[in-house]
């Protein structure tokens, strides 16, 4: 008998049970940053805006009157804000950080007349993927992944979905090498000018109804390369996006949550910039 079979019988099942239940110690890497804005004063808010290398934290105004916006979709998890203000910027270990609307990744707070920070009104971000697509894809989904200009960080995490530990197929998800068999386009990396035509051709070759997921800070906002001369993103300026998975890179479990969220098979845990349950 193969020693691998013997070892499997001895050790038992090792595949993760996510998302049905969380396994203690399964998630060691942070998935996103949560802003606890009430822990900042005006001076600290202005300083935080100068720390971020990607513009995920932007501030305007003075200590007397101003505004801070935190965009988790542009955050590359460099942790500069966490080190400077550990009570205000909190790493999230929960991988359920995917959202359906881009605005759910943003939090804006303001201050005036020497008063403390207060949150601005959030826009109405309620929305669902088309019902027909949900009915068709609820139990089985074929995914075409396309890298439009990444550092390979997202791909390193993404390949773990096919490992025995994560076992993507147990949830009815399958990767396909051809867009003509794909139901969902999973995009990673900065949308570079050289890859724009390839991206659009891949999307056009997919049969309808079809869905799109933007995974990682580069795809969502451009990340460290936003506004560069060879970039064409963010993705939602080119295609309608059904779910956003923040992170740099997203963890395998965060990828799973985003796929399940796009299909309506799990509820949103929270926008990553909202107060946790």
Coordinates of C-alpha atoms in Angstrom, one line a residue, residues 27 29-34 54 56 70-79 91-99 102 105 150-155 157-158 187-190 213-225 243-255 257-258 271-273:
X27 CA -5.8 32.6 8.8
X29 CA -2.2 36.7 7.2
X30 CA -4.1 40.0 7.4
X31 CA -6.8 40.3 4.7
X32 CA -7.4 44.0 5.0
X33 CA -7.2 47.1 7.3
X34 CA -10.2 48.3 9.4
X54 CA -0.7 54.4 -2.6
X56 CA -5.4 54.6 0.2
X70 CA -9.7 55.5 3.7
X71 CA -9.9 53.3 0.6
X72 CA -9.3 49.6 1.4
X73 CA -9.4 48.9 -2.3
X74 CA -6.1 50.8 -2.8
X75 CA -4.5 49.4 0.4
X76 CA -1.4 47.2 -0.2
X77 CA -1.1 46.3 3.5
X78 CA 2.3 48.0 4.0
X79 CA 1.2 48.6 7.6
X91 CA -5.5 44.5 10.6
X92 CA -8.4 42.2 9.8
X93 CA -7.7 38.5 10.0
X94 CA -11.2 37.4 8.9
X95 CA -10.9 36.5 5.2
X96 CA -14.6 37.5 4.5
X97 CA -13.7 40.9 3.2
X98 CA -15.1 40.8 -0.4
X99 CA -17.8 43.3 -1.3
X102 CA -16.7 49.6 -4.9
X105 CA -14.4 49.7 0.4
X150 CA 0.7 41.5 -11.7
X151 CA 3.8 40.8 -9.5
X152 CA 2.7 37.2 -9.2
X153 CA 1.6 37.7 -5.6
X154 CA -2.1 37.2 -6.3
X155 CA -1.3 34.2 -8.5
X157 CA -2.2 32.7 -3.5
X158 CA -4.7 31.8 -6.2
X187 CA -8.9 39.4 -13.0
X188 CA -5.7 40.0 -11.1
X189 CA -2.9 42.6 -11.6
X190 CA -2.8 46.1 -12.9
X213 CA -14.4 39.7 -10.1
X214 CA -11.6 42.2 -9.4
X215 CA -9.1 40.6 -7.1
X216 CA -6.3 42.6 -5.3
X217 CA -5.5 46.2 -4.9
X218 CA -3.9 46.5 -8.3
X219 CA -7.0 45.4 -10.2
X220 CA -9.4 47.4 -8.0
X221 CA -7.5 50.7 -7.9
X222 CA -4.1 50.4 -9.6
X223 CA -2.4 49.9 -6.2
X224 CA 1.2 51.2 -6.3
X225 CA 1.0 51.7 -10.1
X243 CA -17.4 41.6 -6.7
X244 CA -14.3 43.1 -5.3
X245 CA -11.7 41.2 -3.3
X246 CA -9.3 43.6 -1.5
X247 CA -5.8 42.6 -0.4
X248 CA -2.2 42.6 -1.5
X249 CA -2.5 39.8 -2.2
X250 CA -5.9 38.4 -1.1
X251 CA -5.6 35.1 0.9
X252 CA -7.0 31.9 -0.6
X253 CA -9.9 32.1 1.8
X254 CA -10.6 35.7 0.7
X255 CA -10.7 34.5 -2.9
X257 CA -15.4 34.4 -0.1
X258 CA -15.4 36.6 -3.1
X271 CA -17.4 46.2 4.3
X272 CA -13.8 46.1 5.4
X273 CA -13.9 49.7 6.5

